[in-house]
Coordinates of C-alpha atoms and ligand atoms in Angstrom, one line a residue:
M1 CA 3.2 -33.5 -21.3
T2 CA 1.1 -30.7 -19.3
P3 CA 2.5 -27.2 -20.5
T4 CA 3.6 -25.0 -17.4
P5 CA 0.8 -22.2 -17.6
K6 CA 2.6 -19.1 -17.8
E7 CA 1.5 -15.4 -16.5
V8 CA 2.8 -12.3 -18.2
A9 CA 4.2 -9.9 -16.0
P10 CA 2.2 -6.6 -16.0
H11 CA 4.2 -3.8 -17.6
T12 CA 7.8 -5.8 -18.9
G13 CA 6.1 -7.8 -20.1
R14 CA 8.1 -10.7 -19.8
F15 CA 7.1 -14.2 -18.4
L16 CA 7.1 -15.8 -14.5
D17 CA 6.1 -19.0 -14.7
T18 CA 4.4 -20.8 -11.8
M19 CA 6.6 -21.6 -9.6
A20 CA 7.8 -17.8 -10.0
Q21 CA 4.2 -16.6 -8.4
E22 CA 4.5 -19.2 -5.7
E23 CA 7.8 -18.2 -5.4
L24 CA 7.0 -14.9 -4.8
A25 CA 3.6 -15.1 -2.6
I26 CA 6.0 -16.8 -0.2
V27 CA 8.1 -13.8 -0.1
R28 CA 4.9 -11.6 0.2
R29 CA 4.6 -13.1 3.6
A30 CA 7.4 -12.8 4.5
Y31 CA 8.1 -9.0 3.5
A32 CA 4.8 -8.3 5.4
K33 CA 6.0 -10.3 8.7
H34 CA 9.2 -7.9 8.8
V35 CA 7.1 -5.0 7.6
L36 CA 5.0 -5.8 10.9
A37 CA 6.9 -6.5 12.9
N38 CA 9.2 -3.1 12.3
A39 CA 6.1 -0.6 12.8
D40 CA 5.8 -3.1 16.1
V41 CA 2.1 -3.4 14.7
D42 CA 0.6 -7.3 15.5
D43 CA -2.4 -7.0 12.7
A44 CA -3.6 -10.0 11.1
R45 CA -5.7 -7.3 8.7
V46 CA -3.1 -5.2 7.5
E47 CA -0.7 -7.7 7.7
A48 CA -2.8 -10.5 5.4
A49 CA -3.6 -7.1 2.7
F50 CA 1.0 -6.9 2.8
A51 CA 0.9 -10.2 1.5
A52 CA -1.4 -10.0 -0.1
V53 CA -1.0 -6.8 -2.8
R54 CA 1.6 -6.9 -5.6
R55 CA 4.1 -3.8 -5.4
E56 CA 5.2 -4.5 -8.7
H57 CA 1.4 -4.1 -10.5
F58 CA 1.8 0.0 -9.1
L59 CA 5.6 0.3 -9.7
G60 CA 5.1 0.5 -13.4
A61 CA 8.9 -1.3 -15.3
G62 CA 11.7 -2.7 -13.1
P63 CA 14.3 -2.4 -12.7
W64 CA 13.6 0.4 -9.6
P65 CA 15.2 3.0 -7.9
M66 CA 15.7 2.1 -4.7
L67 CA 16.2 5.8 -2.1
R68 CA 19.5 3.7 0.1
W69 CA 20.7 6.0 3.3
P70 CA 21.7 8.7 2.9
N71 CA 19.7 9.8 0.1
R72 CA 20.6 8.5 -3.3
Y73 CA 19.0 6.2 -5.0
V74 CA 20.2 2.9 -6.1
P75 CA 18.5 0.1 -9.1
T76 CA 17.3 -2.6 -9.0
P77 CA 20.1 -5.1 -9.7
S78 CA 17.0 -6.7 -12.3
D79 CA 13.5 -5.8 -13.0
D80 CA 12.4 -8.8 -11.1
P81 CA 9.6 -7.9 -8.6
V82 CA 11.4 -10.4 -5.9
Y83 CA 13.5 -6.4 -5.5
L84 CA 10.2 -4.8 -4.4
Y85 CA 9.8 -6.7 -1.6
Q86 CA 11.9 -5.3 1.8
D87 CA 11.4 -2.8 4.2
A88 CA 12.3 0.4 1.9
L89 CA 11.6 3.2 -0.1
V90 CA 11.4 3.2 -4.2
G91 CA 11.8 6.6 -6.4
I92 CA 8.4 7.0 -8.1
I93 CA 8.9 10.8 -9.8
P94 CA 13.3 10.1 -8.0
E95 CA 14.7 14.0 -9.6
R96 CA 11.6 15.4 -7.3
G97 CA 12.4 13.1 -4.0
L98 CA 9.3 11.7 -4.4
N99 CA 8.8 7.9 -3.3
N100 CA 6.0 4.8 -3.0
G101 CA 6.2 4.8 0.9
Q102 CA 8.3 3.5 3.9
P103 CA 5.5 0.0 4.2
W104 CA 6.2 0.0 7.8
L105 CA 5.3 3.8 8.2
H106 CA 2.2 2.2 6.2
A107 CA 1.8 -0.5 7.9
M108 CA 2.0 1.7 11.4
L109 CA -0.5 4.3 10.7
I110 CA -3.3 1.6 8.3
A111 CA -2.9 0.3 11.4
A112 CA -4.2 3.0 13.3
A113 CA -7.4 4.2 11.9
A114 CA -8.0 0.0 11.7
P115 CA -10.4 -0.1 8.0
R116 CA -13.2 -1.7 8.4
P117 CA -15.1 -4.2 5.4
D118 CA -17.3 -2.7 3.4
E119 CA -15.6 1.2 4.7
H120 CA -15.4 3.4 2.6
V121 CA -11.9 5.6 2.2
V122 CA -10.3 9.0 0.9
H123 CA -7.2 8.1 0.2
I124 CA -5.4 11.3 -1.1
G125 CA -1.9 12.1 -2.3
A126 CA -2.3 8.0 -3.4
G127 CA 0.5 8.3 -6.3
V128 CA 0.0 5.1 -8.5
G129 CA -2.1 3.2 -6.1
Y130 CA -0.2 1.3 -4.0
Y131 CA -1.1 2.1 -0.7
T132 CA -4.5 2.3 -2.3
A133 CA -4.4 -1.3 -2.8
I134 CA -3.9 -2.0 0.9
L135 CA -7.2 0.1 1.8
A136 CA -8.9 -1.5 -0.9
H137 CA -8.1 -5.7 -0.1
M138 CA -8.9 -5.1 3.9
V139 CA -12.4 -2.7 3.6
G140 CA -13.2 -4.9 0.2
A141 CA -15.1 -5.8 -2.7
R142 CA -18.1 -3.9 -1.3
G143 CA -16.1 -0.8 0.8
R144 CA -15.3 1.6 -1.5
V145 CA -11.5 3.2 -1.5
T146 CA -11.4 6.8 -3.2
A147 CA -8.4 8.2 -4.3
I148 CA -6.7 11.3 -5.5
E149 CA -3.5 12.3 -6.3
F150 CA -2.4 16.0 -7.5
D151 CA -0.2 15.0 -9.4
G152 CA -1.5 14.9 -13.5
G153 CA 1.6 12.2 -14.6
L154 CA 1.2 10.2 -11.0
A155 CA -2.6 10.3 -11.7
E156 CA -2.8 8.6 -15.4
R157 CA -0.9 5.9 -13.4
L158 CA -2.8 5.3 -10.7
A159 CA -6.4 5.5 -12.9
A160 CA -4.4 2.8 -15.5
N161 CA -3.1 0.9 -11.4
F162 CA -6.6 0.4 -10.7
A163 CA -9.5 0.2 -15.0
G164 CA -12.4 -2.4 -14.0
Q165 CA -11.9 -2.1 -10.3
P166 CA -16.1 0.4 -9.7
N167 CA -15.4 0.8 -5.9
V168 CA -11.8 2.4 -6.4
P169 CA -12.2 5.4 -8.5
A170 CA -8.9 7.5 -9.1
F171 CA -8.7 11.2 -9.9
Q172 CA -6.6 14.4 -10.2
G173 CA -7.1 17.6 -8.2
D174 CA -6.3 18.9 -5.4
G175 CA -7.5 16.6 -2.1
A176 CA -7.9 19.7 0.4
Q177 CA -10.4 21.1 -2.0
I178 CA -11.6 18.3 -4.6
E179 CA -15.3 17.3 -3.4
F180 CA -15.8 13.4 -2.1
D181 CA -18.5 11.1 -0.6
P182 CA -18.7 11.1 3.1
A183 CA -15.8 8.6 4.8
D184 CA -14.6 6.6 7.6
M185 CA -12.0 7.5 7.1
I186 CA -9.1 9.4 5.4
Y187 CA -5.7 8.5 5.3
V188 CA -4.2 11.7 3.9
N189 CA -0.2 11.1 1.8
A190 CA 1.1 14.3 2.2
G191 CA 2.5 16.8 5.0
A192 CA -0.6 19.8 5.8
T193 CA 0.2 22.7 7.8
R194 CA -3.5 22.1 8.7
P195 CA -6.4 20.0 8.9
A196 CA -8.6 21.2 5.4
D197 CA -12.5 22.1 6.0
I198 CA -13.3 19.0 3.8
W199 CA -11.5 16.9 5.7
L200 CA -13.4 17.3 8.8
D201 CA -16.3 18.4 7.5
R202 CA -16.8 14.6 5.0
L203 CA -16.3 12.5 7.8
N204 CA -18.0 10.6 9.0
D205 CA -19.3 9.8 12.5
G206 CA -16.7 7.9 14.1
G207 CA -14.1 8.0 11.6
R208 CA -10.8 8.3 11.2
L209 CA -8.4 11.0 9.2
I210 CA -4.6 10.0 9.8
L211 CA -3.1 13.6 9.3
P212 CA 0.7 14.4 8.5
L213 CA 1.3 17.9 9.9
T214 CA 4.7 19.7 9.2
S215 CA 6.4 22.4 9.1
D216 CA 9.4 25.1 7.6
K217 CA 11.3 24.9 11.0
G218 CA 12.0 21.1 11.9
F219 CA 11.0 18.2 14.0
G220 CA 12.9 15.6 15.9
E221 CA 15.7 14.4 14.9
S222 CA 16.8 13.8 11.3
P223 CA 19.2 13.5 8.2
E224 CA 20.4 15.8 8.1
N225 CA 20.2 15.8 3.8
I226 CA 16.3 15.6 4.8
P227 CA 14.7 18.5 3.3
I228 CA 13.9 20.2 6.9
Q229 CA 9.3 21.4 5.7
R230 CA 9.1 18.1 4.5
R231 CA 9.4 16.9 8.7
G232 CA 7.0 16.9 11.4
A233 CA 3.7 14.7 13.5
V234 CA 1.1 11.8 12.7
F235 CA -1.7 12.4 14.6
R236 CA -4.9 10.4 14.1
I237 CA -8.3 12.0 14.7
E238 CA -11.6 10.5 15.1
R239 CA -14.3 11.8 14.8
R240 CA -17.3 11.9 17.8
G241 CA -19.9 13.3 17.1
N242 CA -19.1 17.0 16.8
E243 CA -15.7 16.0 18.6
F244 CA -12.4 15.7 17.5
L245 CA -10.4 13.2 19.5
T246 CA -7.0 13.3 18.9
K247 CA -3.5 11.6 18.7
W248 CA -0.4 12.1 17.9
I249 CA 0.9 8.3 16.4
S250 CA 4.7 9.2 15.1
A251 CA 7.1 11.7 13.9
V252 CA 7.3 11.7 10.0
A253 CA 9.7 12.5 6.8
I254 CA 7.0 13.7 3.7
F255 CA 6.4 15.1 0.4
P256 CA 5.0 18.9 1.1
C257 CA 0.8 18.7 0.8
E258 CA -0.7 20.8 -2.2
G259 CA -3.7 24.0 -1.0
A260 CA -3.3 22.5 2.6
R261 CA -0.3 24.7 3.9
D262 CA -1.5 28.5 4.7
A263 CA 1.3 30.0 6.4
A264 CA -0.3 31.3 9.4
S265 CA -0.7 27.5 10.5
E266 CA 2.8 27.2 9.7
R267 CA 4.1 29.9 12.2
A268 CA 1.6 27.6 15.3
L269 CA 2.8 24.9 13.9
A270 CA 6.9 25.5 14.3
A271 CA 5.6 27.3 17.7
A272 CA 4.2 24.3 18.8
F273 CA 7.2 21.6 17.4
E274 CA 9.4 24.0 19.5
K275 CA 7.7 23.9 22.0
G276 CA 7.5 20.3 22.4
G277 CA 4.0 18.0 24.0
W278 CA 3.1 17.2 20.9
E279 CA 2.4 12.9 22.6
R280 CA -0.3 14.9 25.3
V281 CA -2.7 16.2 22.6
T282 CA -6.4 14.8 22.5
R283 CA -8.4 17.0 21.3
L284 CA -8.5 19.3 17.8
Y285 CA -10.9 22.2 17.8
R286 CA -12.2 24.0 15.4
R287 CA -12.5 26.9 17.0
G288 CA -8.7 29.6 18.1
D289 CA -10.5 31.6 21.2
L290 CA -8.9 28.7 23.5
P291 CA -6.9 29.5 26.9
D292 CA -3.6 29.3 25.3
E293 CA -2.2 26.8 28.0
Q294 CA -5.0 24.7 26.7
C295 CA -2.6 24.4 23.8
W296 CA -0.6 22.2 21.9
L297 CA -0.4 24.2 18.9
K298 CA -3.2 27.4 18.8
G299 CA -3.8 28.5 14.8
P300 CA -6.1 31.2 12.9
D301 CA -9.5 29.4 13.4
W302 CA -8.8 26.5 15.1
C303 CA -6.3 24.1 17.9
L304 CA -4.6 21.1 19.1
A305 CA -5.7 21.0 22.4
Y306 CA -5.3 19.5 26.1
D307 CA -8.1 18.0 27.7
Ligands
SAM1 C1 5.0 11.3 -0.1 S1 4.1 10.5 -1.8 C2 2.9 9.0 -1.5 C3 2.5 8.8 -2.2 C4 1.8 7.3 -1.8 N1 1.1 7.3 -0.7 C5 3.1 6.6 -2.5 O1 2.9 6.0 -1.0 O2 3.4 5.9 -3.1 C6 2.7 12.7 -1.4 C7 1.9 12.3 -2.1 O3 0.8 13.4 -2.7 C8 0.5 13.9 -3.5 N2 0.3 15.8 -3.1 C9 0.5 16.5 -2.6 N3 0.1 17.6 -2.0 C10 -2.1 16.5 -3.0 C11 -2.9 17.4 -2.8 N4 -3.2 18.7 -1.8 N5 -4.2 16.7 -3.0 C12 -3.8 15.1 -3.7 N6 -2.5 14.3 -3.9 C13 -1.8 15.4 -3.2 C14 2.2 14.6 -4.0 O4 1.7 14.4 -5.4 C15 2.7 12.7 -3.7 O5 2.0 12.2 -5.0

């Protein structure tokens, strides 16, 4: 009798048999369909990436802390990776409220930015790299994803998760400051109060920036127990020459971005959220001298405006 081929599960060191991997592949396909349905997105490339990438490869050994409503972590019943294929947040540093983000939100934002084969994506606030891997899957072997993470411990895990994958270099640092090559997509996964200069400077013509802006005053309806400074709005900004076409995509509650928050922009953002009208924004300008009536948000030297 031929012995069943065995595979060692990453991080746990336990054996999975071939059948378990086949079953998990099926579970992942169902998960990908649910995630895309929750995002209200019909995008075969995003769905294929969610179906292909193994979340357990990135999140370390289980059981994993799942964030349950309204705000408590519940460990998975065991370290069976099947529990990771839920459209749910998983704590990566639960004591700081830092999570592997909501799959449907990322599916929606990634679909909006539409990373294409061979492109260069910069992922800021990559955590331990699950969504970096989704992006890497979409740009393919001839594309590149530069992953940047501020937290030292997470950045170490990020680098280890992509060791031996030269097209996914990982760096520890402040993604609002650190130098990177010009990019076709910049995917920011933390709440800023303004776009960092380098994100606009290094966006290629036709490149897309996904930018979550969060104020300290809050935005829309959110559960009371989500700290108010984590709430905000995500914009898609596309460079066309020297113009930055801008579109609101979604509300968001997200961890703050170190290095991309300043008091003047925070005040302007809070006033803009108070006023409403973010869904009508069409352009970002790198100057602050537009007429007030044309602006949704007027920062010190930048603004988000209507045509
Ligand atoms: C909401 S978590 C998301 C992590 C990851 N994208 C995920 O879903 O698993 C936000 C991450 O952004 C990181 N971060 C905050 N400011 C940053 C900055 N200026 N540069 C790079 N990373 C930053 C935080 O350390 C944190 O890991």
